Short mmCIF file of C-alpha atoms and ligand atoms in Angstrom, two decimals:
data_model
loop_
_atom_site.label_atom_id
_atom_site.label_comp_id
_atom_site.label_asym_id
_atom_site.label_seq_id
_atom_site.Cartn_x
_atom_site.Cartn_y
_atom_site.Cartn_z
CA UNK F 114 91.39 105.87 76.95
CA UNK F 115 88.18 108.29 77.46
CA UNK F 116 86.41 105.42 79.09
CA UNK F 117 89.30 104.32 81.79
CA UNK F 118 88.63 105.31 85.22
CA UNK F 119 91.19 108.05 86.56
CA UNK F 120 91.63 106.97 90.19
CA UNK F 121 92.83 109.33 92.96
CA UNK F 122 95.44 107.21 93.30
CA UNK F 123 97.16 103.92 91.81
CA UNK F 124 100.28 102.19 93.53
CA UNK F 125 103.72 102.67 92.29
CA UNK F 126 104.74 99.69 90.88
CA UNK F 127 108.26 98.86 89.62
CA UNK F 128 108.45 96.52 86.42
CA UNK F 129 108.01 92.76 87.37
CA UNK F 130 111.49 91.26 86.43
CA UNK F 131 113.19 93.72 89.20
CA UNK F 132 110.97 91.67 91.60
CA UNK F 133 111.90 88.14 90.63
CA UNK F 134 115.78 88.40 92.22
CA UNK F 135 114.45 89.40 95.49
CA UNK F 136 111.66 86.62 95.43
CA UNK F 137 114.90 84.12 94.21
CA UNK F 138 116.35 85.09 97.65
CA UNK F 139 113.17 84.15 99.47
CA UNK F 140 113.39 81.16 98.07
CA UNK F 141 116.78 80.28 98.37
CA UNK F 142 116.66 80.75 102.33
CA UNK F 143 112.87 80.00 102.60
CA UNK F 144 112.98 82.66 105.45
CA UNK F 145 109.48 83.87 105.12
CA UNK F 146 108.80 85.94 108.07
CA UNK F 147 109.88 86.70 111.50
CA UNK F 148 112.13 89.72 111.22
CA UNK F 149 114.51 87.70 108.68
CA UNK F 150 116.97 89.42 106.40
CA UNK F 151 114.95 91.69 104.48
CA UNK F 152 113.00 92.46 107.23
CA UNK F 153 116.48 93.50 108.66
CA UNK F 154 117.56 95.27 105.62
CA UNK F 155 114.08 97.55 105.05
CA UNK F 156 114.53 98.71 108.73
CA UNK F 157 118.07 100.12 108.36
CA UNK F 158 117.49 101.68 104.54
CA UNK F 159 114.25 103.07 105.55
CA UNK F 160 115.96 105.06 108.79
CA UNK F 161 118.69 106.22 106.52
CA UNK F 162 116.22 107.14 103.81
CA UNK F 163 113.96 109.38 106.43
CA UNK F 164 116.39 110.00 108.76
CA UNK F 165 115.34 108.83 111.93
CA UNK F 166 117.33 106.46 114.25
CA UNK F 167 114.57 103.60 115.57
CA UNK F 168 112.18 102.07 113.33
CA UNK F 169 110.05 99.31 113.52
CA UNK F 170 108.64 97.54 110.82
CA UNK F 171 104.77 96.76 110.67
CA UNK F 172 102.13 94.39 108.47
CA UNK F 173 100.28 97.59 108.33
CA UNK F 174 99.76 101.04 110.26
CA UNK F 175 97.07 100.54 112.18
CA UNK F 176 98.64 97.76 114.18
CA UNK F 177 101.75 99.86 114.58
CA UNK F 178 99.29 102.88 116.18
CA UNK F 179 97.16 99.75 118.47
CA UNK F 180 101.57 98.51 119.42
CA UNK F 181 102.66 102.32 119.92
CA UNK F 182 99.80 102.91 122.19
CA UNK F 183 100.20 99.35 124.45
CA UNK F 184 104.13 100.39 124.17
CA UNK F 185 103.75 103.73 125.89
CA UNK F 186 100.86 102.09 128.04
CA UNK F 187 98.57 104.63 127.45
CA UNK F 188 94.89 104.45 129.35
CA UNK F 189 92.05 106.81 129.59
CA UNK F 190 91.16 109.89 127.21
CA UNK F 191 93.78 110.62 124.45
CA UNK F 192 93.28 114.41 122.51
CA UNK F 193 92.91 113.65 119.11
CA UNK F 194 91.58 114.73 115.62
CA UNK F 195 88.13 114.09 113.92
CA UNK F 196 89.50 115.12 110.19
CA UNK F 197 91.39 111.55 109.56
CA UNK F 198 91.22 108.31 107.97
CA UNK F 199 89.39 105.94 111.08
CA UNK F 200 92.09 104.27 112.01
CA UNK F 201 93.41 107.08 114.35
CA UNK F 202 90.74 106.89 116.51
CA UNK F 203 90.07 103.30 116.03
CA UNK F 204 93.53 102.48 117.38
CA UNK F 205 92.88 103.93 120.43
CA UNK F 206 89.36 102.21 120.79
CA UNK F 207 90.59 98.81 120.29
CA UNK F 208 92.77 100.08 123.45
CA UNK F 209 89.81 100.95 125.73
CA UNK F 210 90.83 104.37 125.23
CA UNK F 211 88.47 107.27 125.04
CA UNK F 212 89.18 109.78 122.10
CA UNK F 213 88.54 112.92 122.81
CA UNK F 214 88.34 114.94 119.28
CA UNK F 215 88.86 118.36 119.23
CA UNK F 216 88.55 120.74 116.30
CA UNK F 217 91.44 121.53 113.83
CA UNK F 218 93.21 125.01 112.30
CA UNK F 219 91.47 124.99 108.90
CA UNK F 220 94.96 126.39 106.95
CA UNK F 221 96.61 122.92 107.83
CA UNK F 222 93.46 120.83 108.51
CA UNK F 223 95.78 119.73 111.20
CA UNK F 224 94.86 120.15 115.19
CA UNK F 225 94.68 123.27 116.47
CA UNK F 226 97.37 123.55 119.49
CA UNK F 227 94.54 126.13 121.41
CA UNK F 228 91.73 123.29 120.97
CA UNK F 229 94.09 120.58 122.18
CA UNK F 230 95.17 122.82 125.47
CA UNK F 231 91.47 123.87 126.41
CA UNK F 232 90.33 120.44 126.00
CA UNK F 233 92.95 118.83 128.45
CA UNK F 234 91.61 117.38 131.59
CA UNK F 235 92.74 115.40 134.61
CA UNK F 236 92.19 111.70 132.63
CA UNK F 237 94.15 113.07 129.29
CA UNK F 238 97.46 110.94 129.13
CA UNK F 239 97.96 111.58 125.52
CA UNK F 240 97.83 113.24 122.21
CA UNK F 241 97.26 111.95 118.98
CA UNK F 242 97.85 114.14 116.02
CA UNK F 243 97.65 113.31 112.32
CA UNK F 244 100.03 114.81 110.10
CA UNK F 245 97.07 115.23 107.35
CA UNK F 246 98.04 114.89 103.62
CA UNK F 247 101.76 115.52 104.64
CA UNK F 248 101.09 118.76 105.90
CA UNK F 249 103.05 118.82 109.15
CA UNK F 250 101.36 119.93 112.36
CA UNK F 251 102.62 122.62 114.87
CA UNK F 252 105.03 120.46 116.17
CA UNK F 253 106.77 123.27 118.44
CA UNK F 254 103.20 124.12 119.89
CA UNK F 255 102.16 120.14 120.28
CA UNK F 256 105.86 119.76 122.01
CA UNK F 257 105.42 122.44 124.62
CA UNK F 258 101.85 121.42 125.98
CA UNK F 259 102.82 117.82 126.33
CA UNK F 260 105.56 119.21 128.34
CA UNK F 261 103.65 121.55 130.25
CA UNK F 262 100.74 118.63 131.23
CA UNK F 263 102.99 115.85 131.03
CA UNK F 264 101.55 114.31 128.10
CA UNK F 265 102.41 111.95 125.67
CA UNK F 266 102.55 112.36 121.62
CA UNK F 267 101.98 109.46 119.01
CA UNK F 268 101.57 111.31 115.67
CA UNK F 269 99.34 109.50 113.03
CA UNK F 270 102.59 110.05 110.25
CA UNK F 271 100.52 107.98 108.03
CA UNK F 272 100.77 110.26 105.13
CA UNK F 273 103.96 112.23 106.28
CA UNK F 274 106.70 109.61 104.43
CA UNK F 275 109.58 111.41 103.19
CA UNK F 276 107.90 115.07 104.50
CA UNK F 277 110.73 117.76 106.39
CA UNK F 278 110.55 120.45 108.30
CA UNK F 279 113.29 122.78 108.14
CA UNK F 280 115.24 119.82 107.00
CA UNK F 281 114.04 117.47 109.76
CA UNK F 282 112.24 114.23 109.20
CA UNK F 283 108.38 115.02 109.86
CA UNK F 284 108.68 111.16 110.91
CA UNK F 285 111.01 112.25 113.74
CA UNK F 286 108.67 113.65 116.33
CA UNK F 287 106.76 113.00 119.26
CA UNK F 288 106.99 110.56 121.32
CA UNK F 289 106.64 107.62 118.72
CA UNK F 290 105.66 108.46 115.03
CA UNK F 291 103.55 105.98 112.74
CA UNK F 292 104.02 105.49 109.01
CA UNK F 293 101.50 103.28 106.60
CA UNK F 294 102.74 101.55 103.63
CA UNK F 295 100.00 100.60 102.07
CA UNK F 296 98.99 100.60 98.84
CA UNK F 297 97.23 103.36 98.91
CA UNK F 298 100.20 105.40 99.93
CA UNK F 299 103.25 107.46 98.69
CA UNK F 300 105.72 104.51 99.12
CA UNK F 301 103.72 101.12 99.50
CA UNK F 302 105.16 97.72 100.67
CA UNK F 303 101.42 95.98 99.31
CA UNK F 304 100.54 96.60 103.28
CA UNK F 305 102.65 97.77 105.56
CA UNK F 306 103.56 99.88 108.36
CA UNK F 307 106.38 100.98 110.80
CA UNK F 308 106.61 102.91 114.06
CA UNK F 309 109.74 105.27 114.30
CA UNK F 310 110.50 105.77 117.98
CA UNK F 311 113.38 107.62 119.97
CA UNK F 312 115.57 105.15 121.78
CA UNK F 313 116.96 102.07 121.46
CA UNK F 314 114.96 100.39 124.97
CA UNK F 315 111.67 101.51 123.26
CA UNK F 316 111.99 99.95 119.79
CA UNK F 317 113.54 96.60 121.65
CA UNK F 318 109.81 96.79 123.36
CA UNK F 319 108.18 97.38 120.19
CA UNK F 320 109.84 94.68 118.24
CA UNK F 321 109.13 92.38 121.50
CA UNK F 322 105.19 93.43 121.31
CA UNK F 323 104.74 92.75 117.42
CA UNK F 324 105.65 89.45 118.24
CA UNK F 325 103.60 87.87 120.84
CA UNK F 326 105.99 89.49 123.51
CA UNK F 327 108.54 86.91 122.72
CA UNK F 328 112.35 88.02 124.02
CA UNK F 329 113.67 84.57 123.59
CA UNK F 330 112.79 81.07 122.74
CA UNK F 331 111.16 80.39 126.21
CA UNK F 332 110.66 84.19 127.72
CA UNK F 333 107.13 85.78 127.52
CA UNK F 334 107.24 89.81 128.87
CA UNK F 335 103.91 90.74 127.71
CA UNK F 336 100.79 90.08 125.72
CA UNK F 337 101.99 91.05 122.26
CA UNK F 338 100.08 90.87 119.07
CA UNK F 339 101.45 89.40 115.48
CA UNK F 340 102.55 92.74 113.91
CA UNK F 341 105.66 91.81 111.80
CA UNK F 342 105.78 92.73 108.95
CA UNK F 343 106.69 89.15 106.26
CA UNK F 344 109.88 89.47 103.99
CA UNK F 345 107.66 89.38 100.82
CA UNK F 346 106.93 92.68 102.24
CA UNK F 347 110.05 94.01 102.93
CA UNK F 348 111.71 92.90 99.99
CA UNK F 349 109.32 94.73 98.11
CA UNK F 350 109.94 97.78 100.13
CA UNK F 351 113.82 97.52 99.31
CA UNK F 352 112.91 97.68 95.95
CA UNK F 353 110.10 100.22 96.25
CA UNK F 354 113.31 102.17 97.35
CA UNK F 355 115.07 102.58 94.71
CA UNK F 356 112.00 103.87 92.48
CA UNK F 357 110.72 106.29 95.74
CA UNK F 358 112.35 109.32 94.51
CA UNK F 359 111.14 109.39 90.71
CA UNK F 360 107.69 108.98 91.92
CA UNK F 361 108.10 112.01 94.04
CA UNK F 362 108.94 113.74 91.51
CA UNK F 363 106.21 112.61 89.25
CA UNK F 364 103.47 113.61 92.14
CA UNK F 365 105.47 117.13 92.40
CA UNK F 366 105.07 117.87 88.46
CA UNK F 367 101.66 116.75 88.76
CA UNK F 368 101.05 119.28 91.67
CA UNK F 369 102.46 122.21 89.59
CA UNK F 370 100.37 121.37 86.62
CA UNK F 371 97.18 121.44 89.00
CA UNK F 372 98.64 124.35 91.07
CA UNK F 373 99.31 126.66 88.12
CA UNK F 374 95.99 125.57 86.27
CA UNK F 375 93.90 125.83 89.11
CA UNK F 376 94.69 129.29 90.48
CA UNK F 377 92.36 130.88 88.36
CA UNK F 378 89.51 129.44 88.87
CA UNK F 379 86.83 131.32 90.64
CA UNK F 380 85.67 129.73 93.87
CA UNK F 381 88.38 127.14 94.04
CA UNK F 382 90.93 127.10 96.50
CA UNK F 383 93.57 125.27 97.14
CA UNK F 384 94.88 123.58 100.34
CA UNK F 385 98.46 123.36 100.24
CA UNK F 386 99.39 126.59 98.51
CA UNK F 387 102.53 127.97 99.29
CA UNK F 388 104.26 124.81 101.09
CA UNK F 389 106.56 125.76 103.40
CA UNK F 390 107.77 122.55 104.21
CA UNK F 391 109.49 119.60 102.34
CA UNK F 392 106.22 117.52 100.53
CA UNK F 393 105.97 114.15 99.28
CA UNK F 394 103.10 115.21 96.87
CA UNK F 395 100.84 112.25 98.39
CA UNK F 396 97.18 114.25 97.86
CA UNK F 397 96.20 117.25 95.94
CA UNK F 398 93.26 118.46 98.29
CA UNK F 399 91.11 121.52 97.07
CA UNK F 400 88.09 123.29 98.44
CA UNK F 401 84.69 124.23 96.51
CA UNK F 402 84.14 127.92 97.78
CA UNK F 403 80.91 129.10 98.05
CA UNK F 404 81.08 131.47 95.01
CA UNK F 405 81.90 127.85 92.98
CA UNK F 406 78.41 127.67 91.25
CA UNK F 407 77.58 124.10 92.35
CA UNK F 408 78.34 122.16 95.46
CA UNK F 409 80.95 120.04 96.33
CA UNK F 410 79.20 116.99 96.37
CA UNK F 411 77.34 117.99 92.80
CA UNK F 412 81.31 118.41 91.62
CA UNK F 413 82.12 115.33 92.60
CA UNK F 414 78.88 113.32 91.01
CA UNK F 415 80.10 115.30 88.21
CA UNK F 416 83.61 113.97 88.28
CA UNK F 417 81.98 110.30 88.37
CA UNK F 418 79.94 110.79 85.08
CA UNK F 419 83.35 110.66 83.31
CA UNK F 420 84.82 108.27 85.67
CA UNK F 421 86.75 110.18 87.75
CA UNK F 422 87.29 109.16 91.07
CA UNK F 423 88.27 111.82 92.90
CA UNK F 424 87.93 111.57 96.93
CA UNK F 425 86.24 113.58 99.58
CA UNK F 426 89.00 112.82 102.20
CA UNK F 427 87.84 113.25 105.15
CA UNK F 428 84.30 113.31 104.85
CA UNK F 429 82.75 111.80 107.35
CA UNK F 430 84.33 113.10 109.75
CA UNK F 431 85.17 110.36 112.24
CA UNK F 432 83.59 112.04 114.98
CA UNK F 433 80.37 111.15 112.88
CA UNK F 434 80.36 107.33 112.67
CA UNK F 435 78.64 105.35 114.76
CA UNK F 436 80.57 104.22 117.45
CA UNK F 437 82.30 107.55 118.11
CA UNK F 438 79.07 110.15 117.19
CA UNK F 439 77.38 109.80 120.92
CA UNK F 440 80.83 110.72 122.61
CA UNK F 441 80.14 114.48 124.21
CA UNK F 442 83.70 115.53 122.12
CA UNK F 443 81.93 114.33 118.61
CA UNK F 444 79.54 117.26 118.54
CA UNK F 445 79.62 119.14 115.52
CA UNK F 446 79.44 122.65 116.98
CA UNK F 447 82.39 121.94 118.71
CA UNK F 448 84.22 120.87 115.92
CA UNK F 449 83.27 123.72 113.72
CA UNK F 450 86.34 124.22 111.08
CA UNK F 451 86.91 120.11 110.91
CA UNK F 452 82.93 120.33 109.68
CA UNK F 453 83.16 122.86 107.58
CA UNK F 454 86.36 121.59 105.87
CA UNK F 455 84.72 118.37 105.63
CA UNK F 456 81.72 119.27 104.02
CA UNK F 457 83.71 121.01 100.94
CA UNK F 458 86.84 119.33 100.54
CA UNK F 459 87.87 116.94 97.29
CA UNK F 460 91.33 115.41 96.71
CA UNK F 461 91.85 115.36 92.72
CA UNK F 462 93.31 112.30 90.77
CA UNK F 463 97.22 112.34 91.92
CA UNK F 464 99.61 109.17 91.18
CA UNK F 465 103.12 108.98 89.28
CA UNK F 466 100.97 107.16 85.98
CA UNK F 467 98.74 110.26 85.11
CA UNK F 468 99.12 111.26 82.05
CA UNK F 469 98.64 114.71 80.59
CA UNK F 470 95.63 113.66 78.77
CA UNK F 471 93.80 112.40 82.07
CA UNK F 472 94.80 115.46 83.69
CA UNK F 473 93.96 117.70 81.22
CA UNK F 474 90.00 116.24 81.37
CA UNK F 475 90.12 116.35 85.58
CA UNK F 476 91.01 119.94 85.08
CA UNK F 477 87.76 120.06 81.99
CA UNK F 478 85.30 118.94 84.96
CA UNK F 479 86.50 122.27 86.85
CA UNK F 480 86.35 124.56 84.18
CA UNK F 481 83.24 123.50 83.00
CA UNK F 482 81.40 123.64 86.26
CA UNK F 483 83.01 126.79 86.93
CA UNK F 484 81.14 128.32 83.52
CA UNK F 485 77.54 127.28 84.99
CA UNK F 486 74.96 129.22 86.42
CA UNK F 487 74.85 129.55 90.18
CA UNK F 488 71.97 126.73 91.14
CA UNK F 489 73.37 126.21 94.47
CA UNK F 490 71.63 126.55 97.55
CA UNK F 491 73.99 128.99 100.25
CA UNK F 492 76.19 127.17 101.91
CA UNK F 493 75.80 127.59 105.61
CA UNK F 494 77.71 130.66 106.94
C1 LIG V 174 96.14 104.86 105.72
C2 LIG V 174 96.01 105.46 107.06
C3 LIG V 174 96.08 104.70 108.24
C4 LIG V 174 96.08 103.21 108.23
O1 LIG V 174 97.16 102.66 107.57
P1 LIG V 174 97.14 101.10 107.22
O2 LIG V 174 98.59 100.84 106.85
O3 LIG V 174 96.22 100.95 106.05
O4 LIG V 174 96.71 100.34 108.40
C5 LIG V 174 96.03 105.37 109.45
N1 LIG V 174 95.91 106.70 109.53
C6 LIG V 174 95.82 107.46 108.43
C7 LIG V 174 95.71 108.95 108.59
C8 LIG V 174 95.84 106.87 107.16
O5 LIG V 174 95.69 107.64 106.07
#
């Protein structure tokens, strides 16, 4: 057990014979795709289960953000985040939009409302926040300038499954909200996706984009894409379902064991202390302080000696990869908190199999490096 890698994350999986009656269904009404019954079912549970009225279910997220964005027929430059996974931004490029990344607040790693309003211009038609690890945005804040400019809002809800705000669904704002279900992800269908919208006319749209544009048999009203997600899919989901809550809890237990272990170690800090709002557990993020005696990166090589794979989500930034770094907004002095953030973040091994053992030797690495000698070079600032 020494020896097996400890991943940052492993899917949920519920035991195989709970599987085999949905997959009996399939295969009773060969109906394999093409918004059948499952695909049917999935969209009403999952509403009830976030609470949200219109949702529309994807083969994964990023199509959902490329269909949200044709749906709302957004062009030109849309305000959006550099600390993300790349899809964000690549949804907008495969749109001909130009991101414009602006920096975040570094208590949420979320985008800061002041950075979004000063960076607003003439050709801005949208925003595109990202609920990161959960964490909800300033919602209020995002609401009122997209008011006052006439803006749009797609959040990136990609990690925000099963989050609330004062009891609301952190799915349930904006303009049109986007949830991933992959496997990589709190509640995973394998792959999968939806976008939760606010009226009925707009998800009839959506569900007419993710296939081909198709409104009947012989009716065309636009150039859709293939973005359905197949029953397989969904069937898994309704299963996925019924486990969803226990491995909440699981991630929650594992978050007090780090939270409570963690606190006193010097040069540590965590993201997400004191949550205000409703989490589903989906990262444990930490930052390496410059009174830690070795770097972040030097932690992390050290977590990989014993097979730990702990992440450094979001590092790059995405303002940093090629085909965004030469855009005037991807400058790193204008994006000062996202880099700094970036350059000493690590999320820590969290998934509903840990066990205490596995645990207890991420939390060894910390200690440990804790003990050494300061060898580090100062961090800038
Ligand atoms: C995972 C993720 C996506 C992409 O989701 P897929 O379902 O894999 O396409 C988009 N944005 C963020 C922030 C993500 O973490």
């Amino acid at each position: 057990m020494t020896d097996k890698p400890i991943y940052v994350t492993q899917p949920a999986l519920p035991p195989l014979e709970e599987f085999i009656p949905y997959l009996q269904q399939i295969w009773d009404n060969k109906i394999l795709t093409n918004c059948g019954p499952f695909h049917q079912q999935l969209e009403l549970a999952l509403a009830e289960y976030l609470g949200v009225k219109y949702i529309s279910l994807f083969a994964n997220a990023t199509l959902a953000l490329v269909t949200a964005l044709q749906a709302l027929r957004i062009t030109g430059d849309v305000i959006t985040t550099p600390y993300s996974f790349v899809a964000t931004a690549h949804s907008l490029k495969w749109n001909g939009i130009r991101p414009i990344f602006v920096d975040i607040d570094p208590k949420t790693c979320n985008l800061d409302p002041a950075a979004i309003e000063a960076a607003i211009t003439p050709q801005t038609t949208a925003i595109m926040p990202v609920h990161v690890y959960g964490t909800p945005c300033d919602v209020e804040a995002i609401q009122r300038i997209a008011e006052n400019y006439n803006l749009k809002v797609i959040y990136d809800a990609a990690h925000a499954f099963g989050c609330k705000v004062n009891g609301q669904s952190l799915c349930s704002f904006g303009d049109i909200s986007v949830v991933s279900f992959h496997a990589t992800k709190v509640f995973n269908t394998f792959e999968g996706g939806a976008i939760i919208c606010q009226d009925a006319k707009t998800k009839a749209h959506i569900d007419h984009l993710k296939n081909f544009g198709f409104v009947d048999e012989t009716t065309v009203v636009a150039a859709g894409i293939n973005g359905k997600m197949s029953e397989i899919n969904a069937a898994f989901g309704m299963l996925q379902l019924k486990h969803i809550d226990a491995a909440i809890a699981k991630r929650a237990q594992i978050s007090k064991f780090y939270n409570e272990r963690l606190r006193f170690v010097r040069g540590i800090s965590i993201l997400q202390d004191n949550l205000t709002h409703e989490s589903n557990y989906s990262y444990f993020p930490i930052l390496v302080d410059a009174d830690y005696p070795i770097t972040r990166d030097a932690l992390y090589n050290q977590f990989r000696e014993k097979n730990i794979m702990a992440r450094r989500y979001f590092y790059p930034l995405i303002s940093e990869f090629p085909m965004y770094r030469g855009l005037p907004s991807a400058t790193a002095r204008l994006l000062p908190n996202a880099k700094e953030i970036s350059s000493r973040v690590i999320c820590l091994p969290l998934h509903p199999h840990l066990e205490e053992a596995e645990l207890e030797k991420v939390m060894s690495v910390i200690v440990e490096c804790a003990r050494k000698p300061v060898t580090k070079r100062a961090i800038r600032n």
